[in-house]
């Protein structure tokens, strides 16, 4: 339920729909030579909400993809979602791997409303996690609505609609009362009106905001009182990072590594993370490539004062040649780590 003491902000103007002015954020270095460049945009917010650092275009309209899920989860709580426990709330905000623990929690949400997988309207898919997908296929199973990585969100959308006595059919229509309620919460938390509405990969409405607005919303979630809807979502996600993502996933590892961190990724190279005091970072990789997302995020978190030792496992991605490491992908430009350039590999020098 909504908490009457929680402030409600009137959203400002929507972000401008334009070709974003992305800048180089990461270099792929092989044998001492820059082989590739990932462009994108990044914003770092101070604890008071001011912009401490930015690169690229943080105000252009973009689609957060699954990084929007924590805001959608807040909206469902405000609309009356009766989540059975924090695990169910974490899965509501999840892009899960499709492990049995994820499926079990999704079933529990459905069971609590007397619903089944057949009531879900998300797009059937194989499990998102590589290990889980391989195990699924070995069992001879095909695409499933329950295994699809957004099934927790969809199960909770149905549970909310049932609680409010809204129609279950058509719950993904942008004109449905459920989606109107979600849109209103997205606008309030980001502080800006939605620029465009489209359809996400799972079939749910997807709202376009700015990277700045999305990052601001995460800061609001992480600094909210624990008994507010925002605070409940942040608390559940931080308590159960493996439900938000999956075992071995970088987002779960980052939340485990950095005390109190709230983090969520999204397809097309989106990552947002917020520290308990409200410092927050938002990242969008222009080409949608996932490999640059975490090194850039780690470099941005370093600007927030996070211990470099904690971030070390996330700051670079090895580049291999002949099965050996011959370089790496790491943040570049203004986010570049204070280390000397990588030397050429022995094979390159010999040539």
mmCIF file of C-alpha atoms in Angstrom:
data_model
loop_
_atom_site.group_PDB
_atom_site.id
_atom_site.type_symbol
_atom_site.label_atom_id
_atom_site.label_comp_id
_atom_site.label_asym_id
_atom_site.label_seq_id
_atom_site.Cartn_x
_atom_site.Cartn_y
_atom_site.Cartn_z
ATOM 1 C CA UNK A 1 0.000 0.000 0.000
ATOM 2 C CA UNK A 2 1.083 3.592 -0.456
ATOM 3 C CA UNK A 3 2.366 5.479 2.555
ATOM 4 C CA UNK A 4 0.702 8.888 2.968
ATOM 5 C CA UNK A 5 3.846 10.351 4.563
ATOM 6 C CA UNK A 6 5.954 9.606 1.466
ATOM 7 C CA UNK A 7 6.465 12.774 -0.614
ATOM 8 C CA UNK A 8 4.999 12.852 -4.109
ATOM 9 C CA UNK A 9 6.839 14.917 -6.681
ATOM 10 C CA UNK A 10 5.237 16.570 -9.673
ATOM 11 C CA UNK A 11 7.129 15.347 -12.751
ATOM 12 C CA UNK A 12 8.815 17.859 -15.007
ATOM 13 C CA UNK A 13 9.052 17.943 -18.782
ATOM 14 C CA UNK A 14 9.737 14.693 -20.650
ATOM 15 C CA UNK A 15 13.255 14.129 -21.974
ATOM 16 C CA UNK A 16 13.888 15.106 -25.591
ATOM 17 C CA UNK A 17 13.742 12.346 -28.204
ATOM 18 C CA UNK A 18 16.957 12.800 -30.197
ATOM 19 C CA UNK A 19 20.061 10.989 -31.367
ATOM 20 C CA UNK A 20 22.055 10.843 -28.126
ATOM 21 C CA UNK A 21 25.496 12.416 -28.047
ATOM 22 C CA UNK A 22 27.367 9.388 -26.750
ATOM 23 C CA UNK A 23 31.142 9.493 -26.167
ATOM 24 C CA UNK A 24 33.892 6.843 -25.897
ATOM 25 C CA UNK A 25 33.612 5.066 -22.548
ATOM 26 C CA UNK A 26 35.590 1.834 -22.939
ATOM 27 C CA UNK A 27 38.536 0.546 -24.987
ATOM 28 C CA UNK A 28 39.123 -3.017 -26.117
ATOM 29 C CA UNK A 29 42.908 -3.366 -26.068
ATOM 30 C CA UNK A 30 44.592 -6.312 -27.760
ATOM 31 C CA UNK A 31 48.370 -6.572 -27.734
ATOM 32 C CA UNK A 32 48.802 -2.930 -26.767
ATOM 33 C CA UNK A 33 46.593 -1.660 -29.605
ATOM 34 C CA UNK A 34 43.072 -0.273 -29.210
ATOM 35 C CA UNK A 35 41.061 -2.769 -31.232
ATOM 36 C CA UNK A 36 37.582 -1.506 -30.401
ATOM 37 C CA UNK A 37 35.784 1.384 -28.736
ATOM 38 C CA UNK A 38 32.453 1.286 -26.911
ATOM 39 C CA UNK A 39 30.614 4.606 -26.821
ATOM 40 C CA UNK A 40 27.926 5.510 -24.336
ATOM 41 C CA UNK A 41 26.823 7.859 -21.581
ATOM 42 C CA UNK A 42 27.343 7.832 -17.821
ATOM 43 C CA UNK A 43 26.191 9.952 -14.897
ATOM 44 C CA UNK A 44 27.404 10.032 -11.294
ATOM 45 C CA UNK A 45 25.138 11.662 -8.707
ATOM 46 C CA UNK A 46 26.352 13.027 -5.371
ATOM 47 C CA UNK A 47 24.485 12.241 -2.165
ATOM 48 C CA UNK A 48 22.552 15.514 -2.456
ATOM 49 C CA UNK A 49 21.322 14.540 -5.941
ATOM 50 C CA UNK A 50 23.550 16.922 -7.856
ATOM 51 C CA UNK A 51 25.471 15.734 -10.915
ATOM 52 C CA UNK A 52 29.040 15.090 -9.814
ATOM 53 C CA UNK A 53 30.256 13.694 -13.138
ATOM 54 C CA UNK A 54 28.816 13.075 -16.566
ATOM 55 C CA UNK A 55 30.000 11.930 -19.944
ATOM 56 C CA UNK A 56 27.910 11.779 -23.092
ATOM 57 C CA UNK A 57 24.212 12.594 -23.158
ATOM 58 C CA UNK A 58 22.378 11.881 -19.910
ATOM 59 C CA UNK A 59 19.253 13.885 -20.760
ATOM 60 C CA UNK A 60 18.172 12.290 -24.058
ATOM 61 C CA UNK A 61 15.179 9.948 -23.989
ATOM 62 C CA UNK A 62 16.143 6.273 -23.801
ATOM 63 C CA UNK A 63 14.603 2.970 -22.799
ATOM 64 C CA UNK A 64 15.811 1.554 -19.454
ATOM 65 C CA UNK A 65 14.709 -1.970 -20.400
ATOM 66 C CA UNK A 66 14.830 -4.229 -17.321
ATOM 67 C CA UNK A 67 16.530 -1.549 -15.223
ATOM 68 C CA UNK A 68 12.998 -0.149 -14.932
ATOM 69 C CA UNK A 69 11.786 -3.166 -12.935
ATOM 70 C CA UNK A 70 12.508 -1.794 -9.435
ATOM 71 C CA UNK A 71 10.330 1.235 -10.262
ATOM 72 C CA UNK A 72 7.609 -1.068 -11.587
ATOM 73 C CA UNK A 73 7.809 -3.069 -8.354
ATOM 74 C CA UNK A 74 7.308 0.112 -6.312
ATOM 75 C CA UNK A 75 4.270 0.927 -8.443
ATOM 76 C CA UNK A 76 2.778 -2.518 -7.830
ATOM 77 C CA UNK A 77 3.177 -2.119 -4.063
ATOM 78 C CA UNK A 78 1.535 1.285 -4.236
ATOM 79 C CA UNK A 79 -1.327 -0.275 -6.186
ATOM 80 C CA UNK A 80 -1.866 -2.903 -3.495
ATOM 81 C CA UNK A 81 0.366 -5.886 -4.375
ATOM 82 C CA UNK A 82 0.230 -8.271 -1.392
ATOM 83 C CA UNK A 83 3.670 -9.896 -1.721
ATOM 84 C CA UNK A 84 3.995 -13.007 0.443
ATOM 85 C CA UNK A 85 7.629 -12.266 1.414
ATOM 86 C CA UNK A 86 10.796 -10.382 0.481
ATOM 87 C CA UNK A 87 11.859 -13.167 -1.870
ATOM 88 C CA UNK A 88 8.719 -12.603 -3.926
ATOM 89 C CA UNK A 89 9.337 -8.854 -3.940
ATOM 90 C CA UNK A 90 12.945 -9.349 -5.087
ATOM 91 C CA UNK A 91 11.751 -11.596 -7.914
ATOM 92 C CA UNK A 92 9.181 -8.964 -8.899
ATOM 93 C CA UNK A 93 12.125 -6.649 -9.690
ATOM 94 C CA UNK A 94 14.235 -9.413 -11.229
ATOM 95 C CA UNK A 95 15.695 -10.441 -14.543
ATOM 96 C CA UNK A 96 16.218 -13.933 -13.223
ATOM 97 C CA UNK A 97 18.316 -16.735 -14.677
ATOM 98 C CA UNK A 98 15.576 -19.340 -14.693
ATOM 99 C CA UNK A 99 16.996 -21.521 -11.912
ATOM 100 C CA UNK A 100 14.601 -23.690 -9.940
ATOM 101 C CA UNK A 101 14.637 -21.236 -7.017
ATOM 102 C CA UNK A 102 13.430 -18.489 -9.374
ATOM 103 C CA UNK A 103 10.684 -20.649 -10.820
ATOM 104 C CA UNK A 104 9.579 -21.731 -7.347
ATOM 105 C CA UNK A 105 9.171 -18.139 -6.149
ATOM 106 C CA UNK A 106 7.278 -17.188 -9.326
ATOM 107 C CA UNK A 107 4.941 -20.137 -8.781
ATOM 108 C CA UNK A 108 4.442 -19.032 -5.177
ATOM 109 C CA UNK A 109 3.304 -15.603 -6.324
ATOM 110 C CA UNK A 110 0.857 -17.169 -8.773
ATOM 111 C CA UNK A 111 -0.363 -19.748 -6.241
ATOM 112 C CA UNK A 112 -1.103 -16.995 -3.712
ATOM 113 C CA UNK A 113 -3.665 -15.630 -6.178
ATOM 114 C CA UNK A 114 -5.018 -18.959 -7.398
ATOM 115 C CA UNK A 115 -3.358 -18.376 -10.787
ATOM 116 C CA UNK A 116 -1.181 -20.557 -13.009
ATOM 117 C CA UNK A 117 1.489 -20.102 -15.655
ATOM 118 C CA UNK A 118 -1.279 -20.127 -18.268
ATOM 119 C CA UNK A 119 -2.489 -16.771 -16.921
ATOM 120 C CA UNK A 120 0.834 -15.099 -17.711
ATOM 121 C CA UNK A 121 1.037 -13.045 -20.907
ATOM 122 C CA UNK A 122 4.799 -12.575 -21.119
ATOM 123 C CA UNK A 123 6.687 -13.910 -24.134
ATOM 124 C CA UNK A 124 7.723 -17.573 -23.711
ATOM 125 C CA UNK A 125 11.490 -18.041 -23.646
ATOM 126 C CA UNK A 126 14.283 -20.314 -22.483
ATOM 127 C CA UNK A 127 16.007 -19.541 -19.166
ATOM 128 C CA UNK A 128 18.287 -16.501 -19.423
ATOM 129 C CA UNK A 129 21.212 -18.009 -17.479
ATOM 130 C CA UNK A 130 23.604 -20.009 -19.652
ATOM 131 C CA UNK A 131 23.929 -22.895 -17.186
ATOM 132 C CA UNK A 132 20.199 -22.945 -16.520
ATOM 133 C CA UNK A 133 19.411 -22.838 -20.239
ATOM 134 C CA UNK A 134 21.709 -25.772 -20.996
ATOM 135 C CA UNK A 135 20.153 -27.834 -18.192
ATOM 136 C CA UNK A 136 16.677 -26.901 -19.436
ATOM 137 C CA UNK A 137 17.465 -28.045 -22.972
ATOM 138 C CA UNK A 138 19.017 -31.295 -21.740
ATOM 139 C CA UNK A 139 15.658 -32.035 -20.141
ATOM 140 C CA UNK A 140 14.045 -31.607 -23.538
ATOM 141 C CA UNK A 141 12.099 -28.508 -22.503
ATOM 142 C CA UNK A 142 11.197 -25.602 -24.751
ATOM 143 C CA UNK A 143 10.353 -21.925 -24.276
ATOM 144 C CA UNK A 144 8.204 -21.248 -21.223
ATOM 145 C CA UNK A 145 6.453 -18.202 -19.766
ATOM 146 C CA UNK A 146 7.579 -19.191 -16.273
ATOM 147 C CA UNK A 147 11.221 -19.643 -17.317
ATOM 148 C CA UNK A 148 11.314 -16.292 -19.110
ATOM 149 C CA UNK A 149 13.397 -13.846 -17.063
ATOM 150 C CA UNK A 150 10.514 -11.413 -16.373
ATOM 151 C CA UNK A 151 8.051 -13.972 -15.004
ATOM 152 C CA UNK A 152 8.267 -12.616 -11.456
ATOM 153 C CA UNK A 153 7.229 -9.152 -12.605
ATOM 154 C CA UNK A 154 4.354 -10.547 -14.645
ATOM 155 C CA UNK A 155 3.143 -12.798 -11.830
ATOM 156 C CA UNK A 156 3.058 -9.785 -9.497
ATOM 157 C CA UNK A 157 1.293 -7.666 -12.122
ATOM 158 C CA UNK A 158 -1.461 -10.288 -12.257
ATOM 159 C CA UNK A 159 -1.567 -10.538 -8.462
ATOM 160 C CA UNK A 160 -1.994 -6.763 -8.214
ATOM 161 C CA UNK A 161 -4.719 -6.668 -10.857
ATOM 162 C CA UNK A 162 -6.615 -9.416 -9.051
ATOM 163 C CA UNK A 163 -6.329 -7.572 -5.730
ATOM 164 C CA UNK A 164 -7.679 -4.377 -7.272
ATOM 165 C CA UNK A 165 -10.393 -6.295 -9.172
ATOM 166 C CA UNK A 166 -8.991 -5.051 -12.451
ATOM 167 C CA UNK A 167 -9.312 -7.279 -15.536
ATOM 168 C CA UNK A 168 -6.620 -9.948 -15.825
ATOM 169 C CA UNK A 169 -6.967 -10.104 -19.573
ATOM 170 C CA UNK A 170 -5.208 -7.238 -21.284
ATOM 171 C CA UNK A 171 -3.080 -6.422 -18.232
ATOM 172 C CA UNK A 172 -0.197 -5.495 -20.578
ATOM 173 C CA UNK A 173 -2.217 -2.898 -22.498
ATOM 174 C CA UNK A 174 -0.832 0.608 -21.787
ATOM 175 C CA UNK A 175 -4.425 1.732 -21.236
ATOM 176 C CA UNK A 176 -5.065 -0.878 -18.516
ATOM 177 C CA UNK A 177 -5.438 0.639 -15.019
ATOM 178 C CA UNK A 178 -2.416 -1.365 -13.853
ATOM 179 C CA UNK A 179 -0.118 0.084 -16.509
ATOM 180 C CA UNK A 180 -1.457 3.591 -15.968
ATOM 181 C CA UNK A 181 -0.576 3.247 -12.279
ATOM 182 C CA UNK A 182 2.924 2.026 -13.162
ATOM 183 C CA UNK A 183 3.456 4.916 -15.589
ATOM 184 C CA UNK A 184 2.444 7.437 -12.919
ATOM 185 C CA UNK A 185 4.970 5.995 -10.465
ATOM 186 C CA UNK A 186 7.750 5.971 -13.072
ATOM 187 C CA UNK A 187 7.098 9.652 -13.742
ATOM 188 C CA UNK A 188 7.013 10.557 -10.056
ATOM 189 C CA UNK A 189 10.212 8.693 -9.155
ATOM 190 C CA UNK A 190 12.229 9.860 -12.165
ATOM 191 C CA UNK A 191 10.948 13.413 -11.815
ATOM 192 C CA UNK A 192 9.989 13.659 -15.481
ATOM 193 C CA UNK A 193 7.107 12.777 -17.735
ATOM 194 C CA UNK A 194 7.455 9.778 -20.010
ATOM 195 C CA UNK A 195 8.625 10.669 -23.521
ATOM 196 C CA UNK A 196 7.476 7.586 -25.431
ATOM 197 C CA UNK A 197 5.816 4.233 -24.705
ATOM 198 C CA UNK A 198 6.714 1.039 -26.551
ATOM 199 C CA UNK A 199 6.762 -2.712 -25.834
ATOM 200 C CA UNK A 200 9.589 -4.441 -23.989
ATOM 201 C CA UNK A 201 10.899 -7.874 -24.985
ATOM 202 C CA UNK A 202 8.604 -9.592 -22.478
ATOM 203 C CA UNK A 203 5.523 -7.829 -23.871
ATOM 204 C CA UNK A 204 5.063 -5.289 -21.053
ATOM 205 C CA UNK A 205 4.810 -1.555 -21.752
ATOM 206 C CA UNK A 206 8.220 0.132 -21.687
ATOM 207 C CA UNK A 207 8.537 3.796 -20.767
ATOM 208 C CA UNK A 208 11.186 6.148 -22.111
ATOM 209 C CA UNK A 209 12.851 8.472 -19.611
ATOM 210 C CA UNK A 210 16.413 9.848 -19.406
ATOM 211 C CA UNK A 211 19.496 8.209 -17.913
ATOM 212 C CA UNK A 212 19.633 11.084 -15.427
ATOM 213 C CA UNK A 213 16.014 10.533 -14.421
ATOM 214 C CA UNK A 214 16.419 6.779 -13.996
ATOM 215 C CA UNK A 215 19.539 7.219 -11.854
ATOM 216 C CA UNK A 216 17.729 9.819 -9.741
ATOM 217 C CA UNK A 217 14.928 7.296 -9.162
ATOM 218 C CA UNK A 218 17.382 4.659 -7.886
ATOM 219 C CA UNK A 219 18.833 7.196 -5.454
ATOM 220 C CA UNK A 220 15.318 7.813 -4.151
ATOM 221 C CA UNK A 221 14.697 4.099 -3.679
ATOM 222 C CA UNK A 222 17.911 3.464 -1.794
ATOM 223 C CA UNK A 223 17.507 6.438 0.569
ATOM 224 C CA UNK A 224 13.834 5.810 1.327
ATOM 225 C CA UNK A 225 12.721 4.741 4.800
ATOM 226 C CA UNK A 226 12.568 0.927 5.136
ATOM 227 C CA UNK A 227 8.802 0.943 5.734
ATOM 228 C CA UNK A 228 7.987 2.830 2.515
ATOM 229 C CA UNK A 229 7.228 1.042 -0.729
ATOM 230 C CA UNK A 230 10.484 2.362 -2.206
ATOM 231 C CA UNK A 231 12.439 1.190 0.821
ATOM 232 C CA UNK A 232 10.802 -2.236 0.775
ATOM 233 C CA UNK A 233 11.825 -2.835 -2.833
ATOM 234 C CA UNK A 234 15.390 -1.667 -2.226
ATOM 235 C CA UNK A 235 15.650 -3.798 0.910
ATOM 236 C CA UNK A 236 14.310 -6.949 -0.733
ATOM 237 C CA UNK A 237 16.649 -6.617 -3.715
ATOM 238 C CA UNK A 238 19.719 -6.054 -1.542
ATOM 239 C CA UNK A 239 18.789 -8.978 0.719
ATOM 240 C CA UNK A 240 18.320 -11.374 -2.218
ATOM 241 C CA UNK A 241 20.663 -10.369 -5.082
ATOM 242 C CA UNK A 242 20.725 -13.916 -6.497
ATOM 243 C CA UNK A 243 16.960 -13.714 -6.934
ATOM 244 C CA UNK A 244 17.272 -10.344 -8.688
ATOM 245 C CA UNK A 245 19.735 -11.913 -11.132
ATOM 246 C CA UNK A 246 21.212 -15.353 -10.562
ATOM 247 C CA UNK A 247 24.196 -17.227 -9.188
ATOM 248 C CA UNK A 248 27.346 -16.113 -10.979
ATOM 249 C CA UNK A 249 25.736 -13.031 -12.542
ATOM 250 C CA UNK A 250 27.781 -9.826 -12.250
ATOM 251 C CA UNK A 251 24.940 -7.723 -10.822
ATOM 252 C CA UNK A 252 24.428 -10.174 -7.956
ATOM 253 C CA UNK A 253 28.184 -10.262 -7.349
ATOM 254 C CA UNK A 254 28.411 -6.472 -7.299
ATOM 255 C CA UNK A 255 25.595 -6.159 -4.747
ATOM 256 C CA UNK A 256 27.249 -8.798 -2.570
ATOM 257 C CA UNK A 257 30.632 -7.057 -2.840
ATOM 258 C CA UNK A 258 29.645 -3.427 -2.162
ATOM 259 C CA UNK A 259 27.874 -2.986 1.205
ATOM 260 C CA UNK A 260 24.343 -1.635 0.842
ATOM 261 C CA UNK A 261 24.506 -1.282 -2.941
ATOM 262 C CA UNK A 262 21.293 -1.448 -4.994
ATOM 263 C CA UNK A 263 21.949 -2.433 -8.605
ATOM 264 C CA UNK A 264 19.946 -3.471 -11.649
ATOM 265 C CA UNK A 265 20.950 -4.087 -15.236
ATOM 266 C CA UNK A 266 18.931 -3.984 -18.434
ATOM 267 C CA UNK A 267 19.298 -5.213 -21.992
ATOM 268 C CA UNK A 268 21.067 -2.939 -24.481
ATOM 269 C CA UNK A 269 23.884 -2.064 -22.119
ATOM 270 C CA UNK A 270 21.999 -0.396 -19.259
ATOM 271 C CA UNK A 271 23.206 -0.433 -15.647
ATOM 272 C CA UNK A 272 22.151 1.601 -12.625
ATOM 273 C CA UNK A 273 23.538 1.374 -9.089
ATOM 274 C CA UNK A 274 22.987 3.385 -5.907
ATOM 275 C CA UNK A 275 24.750 3.514 -2.539
ATOM 276 C CA UNK A 276 22.878 3.845 0.782
ATOM 277 C CA UNK A 277 23.649 7.566 1.119
ATOM 278 C CA UNK A 278 22.138 8.371 -2.282
ATOM 279 C CA UNK A 279 25.274 8.443 -4.404
ATOM 280 C CA UNK A 280 24.330 6.763 -7.652
ATOM 281 C CA UNK A 281 25.588 5.934 -11.136
ATOM 282 C CA UNK A 282 23.799 5.307 -14.420
ATOM 283 C CA UNK A 283 25.369 3.770 -17.518
ATOM 284 C CA UNK A 284 24.145 3.275 -21.076
ATOM 285 C CA UNK A 285 26.402 1.560 -23.614
ATOM 286 C CA UNK A 286 25.452 2.902 -27.044
ATOM 287 C CA UNK A 287 25.825 -0.278 -29.078
ATOM 288 C CA UNK A 288 24.002 -2.365 -26.486
ATOM 289 C CA UNK A 289 27.067 -4.545 -25.978
ATOM 290 C CA UNK A 290 27.004 -6.152 -22.555
ATOM 291 C CA UNK A 291 30.746 -6.626 -22.169
ATOM 292 C CA UNK A 292 31.444 -2.923 -21.537
ATOM 293 C CA UNK A 293 28.600 -2.420 -19.037
ATOM 294 C CA UNK A 294 30.302 -3.609 -15.847
ATOM 295 C CA UNK A 295 33.815 -2.157 -16.358
ATOM 296 C CA UNK A 296 32.268 1.262 -17.007
ATOM 297 C CA UNK A 297 29.951 0.886 -14.001
ATOM 298 C CA UNK A 298 32.857 -0.072 -11.743
ATOM 299 C CA UNK A 299 34.833 2.976 -12.900
ATOM 300 C CA UNK A 300 31.824 5.196 -12.177
ATOM 301 C CA UNK A 301 31.402 3.669 -8.706
ATOM 302 C CA UNK A 302 35.077 4.382 -8.036
ATOM 303 C CA UNK A 303 34.230 8.055 -8.563
ATOM 304 C CA UNK A 304 31.678 7.632 -5.757
ATOM 305 C CA UNK A 305 34.478 6.611 -3.415
ATOM 306 C CA UNK A 306 33.878 2.852 -3.424
ATOM 307 C CA UNK A 307 37.032 0.957 -2.411
ATOM 308 C CA UNK A 308 39.009 0.100 -5.595
ATOM 309 C CA UNK A 309 39.964 -3.216 -4.040
ATOM 310 C CA UNK A 310 36.313 -4.231 -3.821
ATOM 311 C CA UNK A 311 35.709 -3.118 -7.405
ATOM 312 C CA UNK A 312 38.803 -4.806 -8.857
ATOM 313 C CA UNK A 313 36.999 -7.979 -10.056
ATOM 314 C CA UNK A 314 34.542 -5.830 -12.031
ATOM 315 C CA UNK A 315 36.857 -3.259 -13.618
ATOM 316 C CA UNK A 316 38.107 -5.214 -16.624
ATOM 317 C CA UNK A 317 37.170 -8.006 -19.004
ATOM 318 C CA UNK A 318 40.063 -10.121 -20.362
ATOM 319 C CA UNK A 319 40.708 -10.181 -24.104
ATOM 320 C CA UNK A 320 41.937 -13.610 -25.226
ATOM 321 C CA UNK A 321 44.126 -14.738 -28.070
ATOM 322 C CA UNK A 322 44.958 -18.403 -28.566
ATOM 323 C CA UNK A 323 43.438 -19.114 -25.186
ATOM 324 C CA UNK A 324 45.783 -16.657 -23.478
ATOM 325 C CA UNK A 325 45.038 -13.199 -22.118
ATOM 326 C CA UNK A 326 46.517 -10.638 -24.520
ATOM 327 C CA UNK A 327 44.654 -7.539 -23.423
ATOM 328 C CA UNK A 328 41.510 -6.323 -21.741
ATOM 329 C CA UNK A 329 38.392 -4.233 -22.002
ATOM 330 C CA UNK A 330 38.319 -1.401 -19.480
ATOM 331 C CA UNK A 331 36.924 2.075 -18.961
ATOM 332 C CA UNK A 332 38.481 4.841 -21.055
ATOM 333 C CA UNK A 333 38.391 8.605 -21.446
ATOM 334 C CA UNK A 334 37.531 10.542 -18.305
ATOM 335 C CA UNK A 335 36.672 7.250 -16.566
ATOM 336 C CA UNK A 336 40.019 5.610 -17.363
ATOM 337 C CA UNK A 337 41.729 4.036 -14.335
ATOM 338 C CA UNK A 338 44.958 5.622 -13.196
ATOM 339 C CA UNK A 339 47.176 2.844 -14.564
ATOM 340 C CA UNK A 340 49.790 2.842 -17.337
ATOM 341 C CA UNK A 341 48.830 1.533 -20.808
ATOM 342 C CA UNK A 342 48.911 -2.225 -21.200
ATOM 343 C CA UNK A 343 52.109 -3.511 -22.808
ATOM 344 C CA UNK A 344 52.046 -5.371 -26.088
ATOM 345 C CA UNK A 345 51.812 -9.131 -25.769
ATOM 346 C CA UNK A 346 54.926 -11.223 -26.379
ATOM 347 C CA UNK A 347 53.438 -12.515 -29.626
ATOM 348 C CA UNK A 348 52.952 -8.962 -30.886
ATOM 349 C CA UNK A 349 56.471 -7.916 -29.922
ATOM 350 C CA UNK A 350 57.984 -10.953 -31.620
ATOM 351 C CA UNK A 351 56.138 -10.153 -34.827
#
